[in-house]
PDB file of C-alpha atoms in Angstrom:
ATOM      1  CA  ARG A   1       4.375   8.310  46.122  1.00  0.00           C
ATOM      2  CA  GLY A   2       2.495   4.576  46.416  1.00  0.00           C
ATOM      3  CA  GLY A   3      -0.946   3.042  45.326  1.00  0.00           C
ATOM      4  CA  SER A   4      -3.280   0.115  45.104  1.00  0.00           C
ATOM      5  CA  THR A   5      -2.308  -3.185  44.153  1.00  0.00           C
ATOM      6  CA  SER A   6      -5.899  -2.964  42.457  1.00  0.00           C
ATOM      7  CA  ASP A   7      -5.060   0.246  40.898  1.00  0.00           C
ATOM      8  CA  ALA A   8      -1.576  -1.164  39.000  1.00  0.00           C
ATOM      9  CA  ILE A   9      -4.319  -4.640  37.710  1.00  0.00           C
ATOM     10  CA  ALA A  10      -7.253  -1.819  35.813  1.00  0.00           C
ATOM     11  CA  ALA A  11      -3.133   0.055  34.878  1.00  0.00           C
ATOM     12  CA  VAL A  12      -1.469  -3.420  32.894  1.00  0.00           C
ATOM     13  CA  ASP A  13      -5.766  -4.239  31.864  1.00  0.00           C
ATOM     14  CA  TYR A  14      -5.093  -0.265  30.524  1.00  0.00           C
ATOM     15  CA  ILE A  15      -2.629  -0.919  28.556  1.00  0.00           C
ATOM     16  CA  THR A  16      -3.734  -4.845  27.054  1.00  0.00           C
ATOM     17  CA  ASP A  17      -7.426  -3.315  25.905  1.00  0.00           C
ATOM     18  CA  LEU A  18      -5.769  -0.061  24.589  1.00  0.00           C
ATOM     19  CA  LYS A  19      -4.028  -2.753  21.982  1.00  0.00           C
ATOM     20  CA  ILE A  20      -7.102  -5.038  22.077  1.00  0.00           C
ATOM     21  CA  ARG A  21     -10.231  -3.222  20.754  1.00  0.00           C
ATOM     22  CA  HIS A  22      -8.278   0.819  19.636  1.00  0.00           C
ATOM     23  CA  GLY A  23      -5.323  -0.764  18.118  1.00  0.00           C
ATOM     24  CA  LEU A  24      -2.626   0.816  19.820  1.00  0.00           C
ATOM     25  CA  ASN A  25       0.552  -1.286  18.408  1.00  0.00           C
ATOM     26  CA  ILE A  26       2.252  -1.411  22.140  1.00  0.00           C
ATOM     27  CA  VAL A  27       4.848  -3.149  22.932  1.00  0.00           C
ATOM     28  CA  ALA A  28       5.728  -3.224  25.804  1.00  0.00           C
ATOM     29  CA  THR A  29       5.378  -1.351  29.379  1.00  0.00           C
ATOM     30  CA  SER A  30       8.063   0.195  31.577  1.00  0.00           C
ATOM     31  CA  ASN A  31       7.030  -0.647  35.285  1.00  0.00           C
ATOM     32  CA  SER A  32       9.446   1.795  37.582  1.00  0.00           C
ATOM     33  CA  TRP A  33       8.090   0.560  40.622  1.00  0.00           C
ATOM     34  CA  GLY A  34       7.257  -1.379  42.767  1.00  0.00           C
ATOM     35  CA  GLY A  35       6.784  -3.306  46.661  1.00  0.00           C
ATOM     36  CA  GLY A  36       4.323  -5.586  48.287  1.00  0.00           C
ATOM     37  CA  GLY A  37       4.438  -9.010  48.533  1.00  0.00           C
ATOM     38  CA  PHE A  38       2.629 -12.211  45.721  1.00  0.00           C
ATOM     39  CA  SER A  39      -0.854 -10.893  44.019  1.00  0.00           C
ATOM     40  CA  GLN A  40      -1.853 -13.312  41.035  1.00  0.00           C
ATOM     41  CA  LEU A  41      -4.511 -11.345  40.221  1.00  0.00           C
ATOM     42  CA  LEU A  42      -1.589  -8.617  39.078  1.00  0.00           C
ATOM     43  CA  LEU A  43       0.105 -11.478  37.227  1.00  0.00           C
ATOM     44  CA  ASP A  44      -2.681 -12.852  35.846  1.00  0.00           C
ATOM     45  CA  ALA A  45      -2.689  -9.022  34.473  1.00  0.00           C
ATOM     46  CA  ILE A  46       0.398  -9.332  33.536  1.00  0.00           C
ATOM     47  CA  ASN A  47       0.103 -12.844  31.225  1.00  0.00           C
ATOM     48  CA  ARG A  48      -2.985 -11.292  29.236  1.00  0.00           C
ATOM     49  CA  GLY A  49      -0.631  -8.160  28.252  1.00  0.00           C
ATOM     50  CA  GLY A  50       2.042 -11.634  27.260  1.00  0.00           C
ATOM     51  CA  ASP A  51      -0.384 -12.750  25.386  1.00  0.00           C
ATOM     52  CA  GLN A  52      -0.965  -9.332  23.966  1.00  0.00           C
ATOM     53  CA  ASP A  53       2.495  -9.704  22.967  1.00  0.00           C
ATOM     54  CA  ILE A  54       3.044  -6.424  26.000  1.00  0.00           C
ATOM     55  CA  LEU A  55       6.565  -7.061  27.397  1.00  0.00           C
ATOM     56  CA  PHE A  56       6.795  -5.932  31.126  1.00  0.00           C
ATOM     57  CA  ILE A  57       9.316  -4.475  30.927  1.00  0.00           C
ATOM     58  CA  ALA A  58      10.531  -3.794  35.550  1.00  0.00           C
ATOM     59  CA  ALA A  59      12.295  -2.857  38.262  1.00  0.00           C
ATOM     60  CA  ALA A  60      14.403  -5.060  40.128  1.00  0.00           C
ATOM     61  CA  GLY A  61      13.991  -3.032  43.119  1.00  0.00           C
ATOM     62  CA  ASN A  62      16.429  -0.383  44.836  1.00  0.00           C
ATOM     63  CA  ASP A  63      17.153  -3.030  48.473  1.00  0.00           C
ATOM     64  CA  GLY A  64      20.789  -4.654  47.580  1.00  0.00           C
ATOM     65  CA  SER A  65      18.923  -8.326  47.935  1.00  0.00           C
ATOM     66  CA  ASN A  66      19.295 -10.545  46.211  1.00  0.00           C
ATOM     67  CA  THR A  67      15.580 -11.384  44.810  1.00  0.00           C
ATOM     68  CA  ASP A  68      16.067 -14.732  43.686  1.00  0.00           C
ATOM     69  CA  SER A  69      14.924 -15.641  47.456  1.00  0.00           C
ATOM     70  CA  ALA A  70      14.254 -12.554  48.910  1.00  0.00           C
ATOM     71  CA  GLY A  71      11.963 -12.305  46.244  1.00  0.00           C
ATOM     72  CA  TYR A  72      10.574  -8.154  44.953  1.00  0.00           C
ATOM     73  CA  TYR A  73       7.349  -7.470  43.104  1.00  0.00           C
ATOM     74  CA  PRO A  74       6.718  -7.244  40.175  1.00  0.00           C
ATOM     75  CA  SER A  75       9.830  -7.690  38.463  1.00  0.00           C
ATOM     76  CA  ASN A  76       9.862 -11.226  40.438  1.00  0.00           C
ATOM     77  CA  TYR A  77       6.671 -12.330  38.205  1.00  0.00           C
ATOM     78  CA  GLN A  78       7.948 -15.191  36.139  1.00  0.00           C
ATOM     79  CA  CYS A  79       4.690 -14.476  33.689  1.00  0.00           C
ATOM     80  CA  THR A  80       5.024 -18.053  31.402  1.00  0.00           C
ATOM     81  CA  THR A  81       1.792 -19.457  30.121  1.00  0.00           C
ATOM     82  CA  ALA A  82       1.233 -23.671  29.408  1.00  0.00           C
ATOM     83  CA  THR A  83      -0.423 -21.263  25.976  1.00  0.00           C
ATOM     84  CA  ARG A  84       3.235 -19.369  26.257  1.00  0.00           C
ATOM     85  CA  GLY A  85       6.234 -21.059  26.757  1.00  0.00           C
ATOM     86  CA  TRP A  86       8.075 -17.910  27.006  1.00  0.00           C
ATOM     87  CA  ASP A  87       8.395 -15.079  30.098  1.00  0.00           C
ATOM     88  CA  CYS A  88       7.173 -11.378  29.163  1.00  0.00           C
ATOM     89  CA  VAL A  89       8.214  -9.984  31.862  1.00  0.00           C
ATOM     90  CA  VAL A  90      12.475  -8.234  31.935  1.00  0.00           C
ATOM     91  CA  SER A  91      13.642  -7.467  34.926  1.00  0.00           C
ATOM     92  CA  VAL A  92      16.132  -4.935  35.084  1.00  0.00           C
ATOM     93  CA  ALA A  93      19.085  -4.279  37.810  1.00  0.00           C
ATOM     94  CA  SER A  94      21.046  -0.889  37.926  1.00  0.00           C
ATOM     95  CA  ILE A  95      24.739  -0.662  36.719  1.00  0.00           C
ATOM     96  CA  THR A  96      27.248   2.904  36.887  1.00  0.00           C
ATOM     97  CA  SER A  97      28.685   4.636  34.326  1.00  0.00           C
ATOM     98  CA  SER A  98      31.993   2.344  34.946  1.00  0.00           C
ATOM     99  CA  GLY A  99      29.995  -1.142  34.072  1.00  0.00           C
ATOM    100  CA  SER A 100      30.096  -2.239  38.329  1.00  0.00           C
ATOM    101  CA  MET A 101      26.392  -2.972  38.995  1.00  0.00           C
ATOM    102  CA  SER A 102      25.250   0.415  41.331  1.00  0.00           C
ATOM    103  CA  SER A 103      25.499  -0.287  45.407  1.00  0.00           C
ATOM    104  CA  PHE A 104      21.613  -0.446  45.882  1.00  0.00           C
ATOM    105  CA  SER A 105      20.207  -2.505  42.912  1.00  0.00           C
ATOM    106  CA  ASN A 106      18.909  -5.808  44.129  1.00  0.00           C
ATOM    107  CA  TYR A 107      20.104  -9.273  41.460  1.00  0.00           C
ATOM    108  CA  GLY A 108      18.636 -12.571  41.219  1.00  0.00           C
ATOM    109  CA  GLN A 109      20.517 -15.404  38.521  1.00  0.00           C
ATOM    110  CA  ALA A 110      16.908 -16.263  37.975  1.00  0.00           C
ATOM    111  CA  THR A 111      15.163 -13.536  38.942  1.00  0.00           C
ATOM    112  CA  VAL A 112      17.211 -10.452  37.282  1.00  0.00           C
ATOM    113  CA  ASP A 113      17.648 -10.553  33.162  1.00  0.00           C
ATOM    114  CA  ILE A 114      19.846  -7.636  32.723  1.00  0.00           C
ATOM    115  CA  GLY A 115      22.152  -4.085  33.639  1.00  0.00           C
ATOM    116  CA  ALA A 116      20.902  -1.015  32.718  1.00  0.00           C
ATOM    117  CA  PRO A 117      22.617   3.204  33.608  1.00  0.00           C
ATOM    118  CA  GLY A 118      20.404   3.653  36.921  1.00  0.00           C
ATOM    119  CA  SER A 119      22.946   5.741  38.720  1.00  0.00           C
ATOM    120  CA  VAL A 120      22.920   9.388  38.070  1.00  0.00           C
ATOM    121  CA  ILE A 121      20.584   9.389  35.667  1.00  0.00           C
ATOM    122  CA  ASP A 122      19.789  12.933  33.816  1.00  0.00           C
ATOM    123  CA  SER A 123      15.413  13.025  33.822  1.00  0.00           C
ATOM    124  CA  THR A 124      12.994  15.640  32.889  1.00  0.00           C
ATOM    125  CA  LEU A 125      10.943  17.587  36.156  1.00  0.00           C
ATOM    126  CA  PRO A 126       7.638  18.918  36.519  1.00  0.00           C
ATOM    127  CA  GLY A 127       8.481  22.529  35.684  1.00  0.00           C
ATOM    128  CA  ASP A 128      10.704  22.566  32.524  1.00  0.00           C
ATOM    129  CA  SER A 129      13.284  21.179  34.403  1.00  0.00           C
ATOM    130  CA  TYR A 130      16.110  18.014  35.429  1.00  0.00           C
ATOM    131  CA  GLY A 131      16.884  16.579  38.217  1.00  0.00           C
ATOM    132  CA  SER A 132      19.380  14.194  38.288  1.00  0.00           C
ATOM    133  CA  TYR A 133      18.232  10.245  40.021  1.00  0.00           C
ATOM    134  CA  SER A 134      19.423   6.694  40.853  1.00  0.00           C
ATOM    135  CA  GLY A 135      17.042   3.627  41.378  1.00  0.00           C
ATOM    136  CA  THR A 136      16.606   0.555  39.185  1.00  0.00           C
ATOM    137  CA  SER A 137      13.732   2.871  38.610  1.00  0.00           C
ATOM    138  CA  MET A 138      15.794   5.144  36.558  1.00  0.00           C
ATOM    139  CA  ALA A 139      17.944   1.832  34.663  1.00  0.00           C
ATOM    140  CA  THR A 140      14.270   0.380  33.031  1.00  0.00           C
ATOM    141  CA  PRO A 141      13.532   2.929  30.783  1.00  0.00           C
ATOM    142  CA  HIS A 142      16.176   2.095  29.054  1.00  0.00           C
ATOM    143  CA  VAL A 143      15.699  -0.804  28.161  1.00  0.00           C
ATOM    144  CA  SER A 144      11.824  -0.730  27.346  1.00  0.00           C
ATOM    145  CA  GLY A 145      12.942   2.007  24.417  1.00  0.00           C
ATOM    146  CA  ALA A 146      14.967  -0.249  23.300  1.00  0.00           C
ATOM    147  CA  ALA A 147      12.484  -1.984  23.197  1.00  0.00           C
ATOM    148  CA  ALA A 148      10.594  -0.305  21.258  1.00  0.00           C
ATOM    149  CA  LEU A 149      13.837   0.525  19.251  1.00  0.00           C
ATOM    150  CA  CYS A 150      13.939  -2.493  18.096  1.00  0.00           C
ATOM    151  CA  ALA A 151      10.389  -2.835  17.534  1.00  0.00           C
ATOM    152  CA  SER A 152      10.326   0.304  15.306  1.00  0.00           C
ATOM    153  CA  ILE A 153      12.758  -1.216  13.134  1.00  0.00           C
ATOM    154  CA  ASP A 154      10.334  -4.411  12.331  1.00  0.00           C
ATOM    155  CA  GLN A 155       7.212  -4.095  13.103  1.00  0.00           C
ATOM    156  CA  THR A 156       6.352  -7.681  12.552  1.00  0.00           C
ATOM    157  CA  GLN A 157       8.572  -9.253  15.750  1.00  0.00           C
ATOM    158  CA  THR A 158       6.778 -10.974  18.331  1.00  0.00           C
ATOM    159  CA  GLY A 159       7.398 -10.441  22.292  1.00  0.00           C
ATOM    160  CA  PHE A 160       9.234 -13.599  22.470  1.00  0.00           C
ATOM    161  CA  GLU A 161      11.790 -11.848  19.846  1.00  0.00           C
ATOM    162  CA  LEU A 162      11.901  -8.818  21.209  1.00  0.00           C
ATOM    163  CA  ARG A 163      12.503 -10.528  24.141  1.00  0.00           C
ATOM    164  CA  ASN A 164      15.038 -12.512  23.222  1.00  0.00           C
ATOM    165  CA  ALA A 165      17.125 -10.193  20.592  1.00  0.00           C
ATOM    166  CA  LEU A 166      17.539  -7.103  24.264  1.00  0.00           C
ATOM    167  CA  LEU A 167      18.503 -10.440  25.851  1.00  0.00           C
ATOM    168  CA  ASN A 168      20.445 -12.190  23.028  1.00  0.00           C
ATOM    169  CA  SER A 169      22.838  -9.169  22.034  1.00  0.00           C
ATOM    170  CA  ALA A 170      23.727  -8.445  26.193  1.00  0.00           C
ATOM    171  CA  ALA A 171      27.301  -7.565  26.677  1.00  0.00           C
ATOM    172  CA  ALA A 172      28.771  -9.593  28.646  1.00  0.00           C
ATOM    173  CA  THR A 173      29.919  -7.544  31.921  1.00  0.00           C
ATOM    174  CA  ALA A 174      32.091  -9.009  35.374  1.00  0.00           C
ATOM    175  CA  SER A 175      29.854  -7.831  37.759  1.00  0.00           C
ATOM    176  CA  LEU A 176      26.940  -8.210  36.359  1.00  0.00           C
ATOM    177  CA  ALA A 177      28.589 -12.452  35.835  1.00  0.00           C
ATOM    178  CA  GLY A 178      25.990 -14.732  38.256  1.00  0.00           C
ATOM    179  CA  ARG A 179      23.899 -11.784  39.323  1.00  0.00           C
ATOM    180  CA  THR A 180      21.494 -11.860  36.262  1.00  0.00           C
ATOM    181  CA  THR A 181      19.878 -13.926  33.764  1.00  0.00           C
ATOM    182  CA  THR A 182      22.439 -13.187  30.602  1.00  0.00           C
ATOM    183  CA  GLY A 183      25.673 -11.793  32.939  1.00  0.00           C
ATOM    184  CA  GLY A 184      25.724  -8.560  30.432  1.00  0.00           C
ATOM    185  CA  ARG A 185      24.500  -5.395  30.342  1.00  0.00           C
ATOM    186  CA  LEU A 186      22.382  -3.736  27.543  1.00  0.00           C
ATOM    187  CA  ASP A 187      24.133  -3.852  24.531  1.00  0.00           C
ATOM    188  CA  VAL A 188      21.610  -1.623  21.970  1.00  0.00           C
ATOM    189  CA  GLY A 189      24.193  -1.394  18.664  1.00  0.00           C
ATOM    190  CA  ALA A 190      24.289  -5.119  19.262  1.00  0.00           C
ATOM    191  CA  MET A 191      20.386  -5.354  19.775  1.00  0.00           C
ATOM    192  CA  VAL A 192      19.855  -3.005  16.914  1.00  0.00           C
ATOM    193  CA  SER A 193      21.700  -6.014  14.344  1.00  0.00           C
ATOM    194  CA  LEU A 194      19.523  -8.841  15.332  1.00  0.00           C
ATOM    195  CA  CYS A 195      16.142  -6.802  14.953  1.00  0.00           C
ATOM    196  CA  GLN A 196      16.806  -6.107  11.169  1.00  0.00           C
ATOM    197  CA  LEU A 197      14.468  -7.424   8.645  1.00  0.00           C
ATOM    198  CA  PRO A 198      16.156 -10.652   7.034  1.00  0.00           C
ATOM    199  CA  THR A 199      17.687 -10.075   3.853  1.00  0.00           C
ATOM    200  CA  GLU A 200      16.295 -11.227   0.552  1.00  0.00           C
ATOM    201  CA  ALA A 201      18.911 -13.442  -1.355  1.00  0.00           C
ATOM    202  CA  VAL A 202      19.687 -12.309  -4.730  1.00  0.00           C
ATOM    203  CA  SER A 203      18.802 -15.062  -7.637  1.00  0.00           C
ATOM    204  CA  GLY A 204      19.463 -15.161 -11.663  1.00  0.00           C
ATOM    205  CA  PRO A 205      21.767 -13.098 -13.454  1.00  0.00           C
ATOM    206  CA  PRO A 206      21.820  -8.814 -13.185  1.00  0.00           C
ATOM    207  CA  VAL A 207      19.235  -7.286 -15.762  1.00  0.00           C
ATOM    208  CA  ASP A 208      21.051  -4.903 -18.763  1.00  0.00           C
ATOM    209  CA  LEU A 209      24.565  -4.958 -16.940  1.00  0.00           C
ATOM    210  CA  VAL A 210      27.100  -2.106 -18.432  1.00  0.00           C
ATOM    211  CA  ALA A 211      30.794  -2.911 -18.227  1.00  0.00           C
ATOM    212  CA  THR A 212      32.281   0.271 -19.059  1.00  0.00           C
ATOM    213  CA  ALA A 213      36.364   0.175 -18.969  1.00  0.00           C
ATOM    214  CA  THR A 214      38.225   3.292 -16.458  1.00  0.00           C
ATOM    215  CA  SER A 215      41.284   2.581 -16.765  1.00  0.00           C
ATOM    216  CA  THR A 216      44.009  -0.817 -18.209  1.00  0.00           C
ATOM    217  CA  SER A 217      43.077  -2.004 -14.187  1.00  0.00           C
ATOM    218  CA  THR A 218      39.614  -0.947 -13.739  1.00  0.00           C
ATOM    219  CA  VAL A 219      36.252  -1.901 -14.882  1.00  0.00           C
ATOM    220  CA  ASP A 220      32.465   0.311 -13.808  1.00  0.00           C
ATOM    221  CA  LEU A 221      29.595  -2.297 -13.932  1.00  0.00           C
ATOM    222  CA  VAL A 222      26.395  -0.677 -13.469  1.00  0.00           C
ATOM    223  CA  TRP A 223      23.174  -3.235 -14.302  1.00  0.00           C
ATOM    224  CA  ASN A 224      19.334  -2.268 -12.725  1.00  0.00           C
ATOM    225  CA  GLY A 225      18.347  -5.363 -10.181  1.00  0.00           C
ATOM    226  CA  ALA A 226      18.548  -8.938 -11.501  1.00  0.00           C
ATOM    227  CA  GLY A 227      16.074 -11.623 -13.073  1.00  0.00           C
ATOM    228  CA  VAL A 228      14.103 -14.374 -10.827  1.00  0.00           C
TER     229      VAL A 228
END
């Protein structure tokens, strides 16, 4: 039911502190909130998190507006510094189950990054129950969860690499073309392939190679590994 910018700053800095001083491996925050104008102090707090490789994944807003011109915060913040040349903010639009952009969703070719399901989404509620909700606030956690999944596959990834895995794997979607930086929606399957640890090339001949004829046309090969 609302809050203050000062509380938002404290919340962002709290998460950053958990990573710096308490050693928690936080890779992203899920920010299903918005409102108010530009705040340099809030941007500074988001940048402090970005400097610790924490992505700030944010709801694009539900005004049906072009945020390239109208502006919407915090999703419109450009979290790029002179020492960190990549934007730690990922802005998320909402799409329907058919892939069309939700009528309420904000958009912006330069300020909104990717789409995710946000219309008629089942969610948990207090009191051990469920409800159905719509909004970019429902789309955002899909992207935040995908970032966490990617980080669980390869825990050495930087924030920059996580961001690239999310956005570079987006599936081209007609309703998002020219309305987001990627022109696409979250594709977790494609993202996972970008998050995989690289495999090392095998060099040298196999060790303890045994070949056994099993028929006149087939041979079974068994070995223990490869030489160096």
